[in-house]
CSV table of C-alpha atoms in Angstrom, one decimal:
chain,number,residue,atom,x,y,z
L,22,UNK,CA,89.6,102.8,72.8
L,23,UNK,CA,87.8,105.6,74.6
L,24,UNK,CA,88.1,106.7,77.9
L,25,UNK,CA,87.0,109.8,79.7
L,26,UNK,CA,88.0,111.1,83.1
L,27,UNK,CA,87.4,114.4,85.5
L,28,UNK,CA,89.8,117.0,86.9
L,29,UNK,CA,89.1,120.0,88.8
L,30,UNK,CA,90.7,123.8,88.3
L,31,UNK,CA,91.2,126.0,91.3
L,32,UNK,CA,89.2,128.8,91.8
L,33,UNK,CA,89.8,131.7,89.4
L,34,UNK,CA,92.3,129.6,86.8
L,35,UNK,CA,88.9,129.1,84.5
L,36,UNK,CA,89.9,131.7,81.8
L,37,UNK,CA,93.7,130.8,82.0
L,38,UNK,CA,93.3,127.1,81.6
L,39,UNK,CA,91.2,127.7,78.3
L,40,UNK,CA,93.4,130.6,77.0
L,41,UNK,CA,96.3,127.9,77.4
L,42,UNK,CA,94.5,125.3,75.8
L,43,UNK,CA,93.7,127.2,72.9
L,44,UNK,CA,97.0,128.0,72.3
L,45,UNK,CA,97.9,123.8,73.0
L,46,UNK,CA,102.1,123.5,71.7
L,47,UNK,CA,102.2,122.0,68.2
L,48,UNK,CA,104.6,119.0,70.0
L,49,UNK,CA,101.9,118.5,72.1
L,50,UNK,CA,99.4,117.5,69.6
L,51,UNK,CA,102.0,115.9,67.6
L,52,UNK,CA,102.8,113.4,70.3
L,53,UNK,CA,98.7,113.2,70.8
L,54,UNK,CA,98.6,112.2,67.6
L,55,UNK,CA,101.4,110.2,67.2
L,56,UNK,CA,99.7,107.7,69.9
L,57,UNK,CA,96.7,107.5,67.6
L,58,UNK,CA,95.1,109.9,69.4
L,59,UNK,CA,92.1,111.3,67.2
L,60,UNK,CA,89.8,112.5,69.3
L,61,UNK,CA,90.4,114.4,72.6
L,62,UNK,CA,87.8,117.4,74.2
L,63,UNK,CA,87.7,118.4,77.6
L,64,UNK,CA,84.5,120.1,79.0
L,65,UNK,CA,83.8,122.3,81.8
L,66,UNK,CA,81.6,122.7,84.0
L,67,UNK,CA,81.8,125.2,86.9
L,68,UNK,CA,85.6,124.1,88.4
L,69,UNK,CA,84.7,120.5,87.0
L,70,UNK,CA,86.7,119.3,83.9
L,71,UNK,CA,85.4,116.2,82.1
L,72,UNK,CA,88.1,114.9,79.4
L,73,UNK,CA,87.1,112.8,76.8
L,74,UNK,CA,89.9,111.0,74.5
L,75,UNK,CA,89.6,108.3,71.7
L,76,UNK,CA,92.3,106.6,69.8
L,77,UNK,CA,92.2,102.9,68.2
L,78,UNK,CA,92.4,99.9,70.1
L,79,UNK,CA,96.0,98.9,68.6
L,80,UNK,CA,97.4,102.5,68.9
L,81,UNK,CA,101.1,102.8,70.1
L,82,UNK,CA,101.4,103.8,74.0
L,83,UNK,CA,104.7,104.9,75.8
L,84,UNK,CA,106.0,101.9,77.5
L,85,UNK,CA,108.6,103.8,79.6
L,86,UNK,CA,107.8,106.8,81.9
L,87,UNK,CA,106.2,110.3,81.0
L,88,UNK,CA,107.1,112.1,77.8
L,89,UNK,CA,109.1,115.1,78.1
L,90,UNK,CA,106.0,116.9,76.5
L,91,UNK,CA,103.9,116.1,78.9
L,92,UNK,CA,105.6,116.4,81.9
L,93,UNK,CA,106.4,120.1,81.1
L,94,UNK,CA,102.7,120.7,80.5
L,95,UNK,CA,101.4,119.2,83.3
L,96,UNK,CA,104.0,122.0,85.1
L,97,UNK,CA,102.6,124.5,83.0
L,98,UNK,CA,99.0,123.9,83.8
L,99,UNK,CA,99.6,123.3,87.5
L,100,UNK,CA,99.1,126.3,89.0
L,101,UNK,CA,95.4,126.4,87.7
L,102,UNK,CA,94.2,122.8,87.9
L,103,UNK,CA,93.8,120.4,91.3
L,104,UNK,CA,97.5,118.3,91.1
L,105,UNK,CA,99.4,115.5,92.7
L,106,UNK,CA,102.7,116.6,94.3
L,107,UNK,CA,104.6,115.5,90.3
L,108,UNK,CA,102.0,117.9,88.6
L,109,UNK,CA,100.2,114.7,87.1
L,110,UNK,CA,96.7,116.5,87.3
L,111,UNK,CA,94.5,114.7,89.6
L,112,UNK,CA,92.1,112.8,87.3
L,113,UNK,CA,89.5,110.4,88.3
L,114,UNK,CA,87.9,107.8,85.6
L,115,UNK,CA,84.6,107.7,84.8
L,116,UNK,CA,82.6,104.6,83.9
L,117,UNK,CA,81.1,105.0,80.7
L,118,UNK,CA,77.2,104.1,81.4
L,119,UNK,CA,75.6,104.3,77.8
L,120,UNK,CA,76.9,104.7,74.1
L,121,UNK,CA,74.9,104.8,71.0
L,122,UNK,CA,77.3,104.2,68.0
């Protein structure tokens, strides 16, 4: 399965969001991973994020509400990152247009 999205940072939170990101909690990429996530990069350009995440068709998803993990992430990034009122960062699909496997 792949999917991709976009998300905007406020104004100024560029360096922050990628200093936080680089230093991504190990339980965050372990529940990543642990819902067969195996590929996940998130460009930027200007204010405008583009996320990009694959993981297998079959791969486990939580059935029940937000992780723990991600919840306190998303309230760790909100203050640099466009956000609903729950911190779920406001993210838009994108509609994949071409693919060359």
């Amino acid at each position: 399965m792949r999917s991709a999205w976009v998300m905007k940072l406020k104004p100024g939170q560029e360096a922050e969001y990628k200093r936080k990101h680089d230093e991504i909690w190990p339980e965050m990429v372990a529940l990543l991973k642990s819902q067969g996530v195996y590929n996940y990069s998130i460009y930027r350009h200007g204010l405008l994020l583009f996320a990009y995440l694959e993981k297998p068709d079959d791969a486990p998803s939580q059935t029940e509400g937000v992780d723990p993990v991600i919840q306190r992430w998303w309230e760790w990034m909100a203050p640099h990152m466009e956000t609903h009122p729950d911190n779920r960062p406001i993210a838009e699909p994108v509609e994949e247009m071409f693919r060359l496997d």
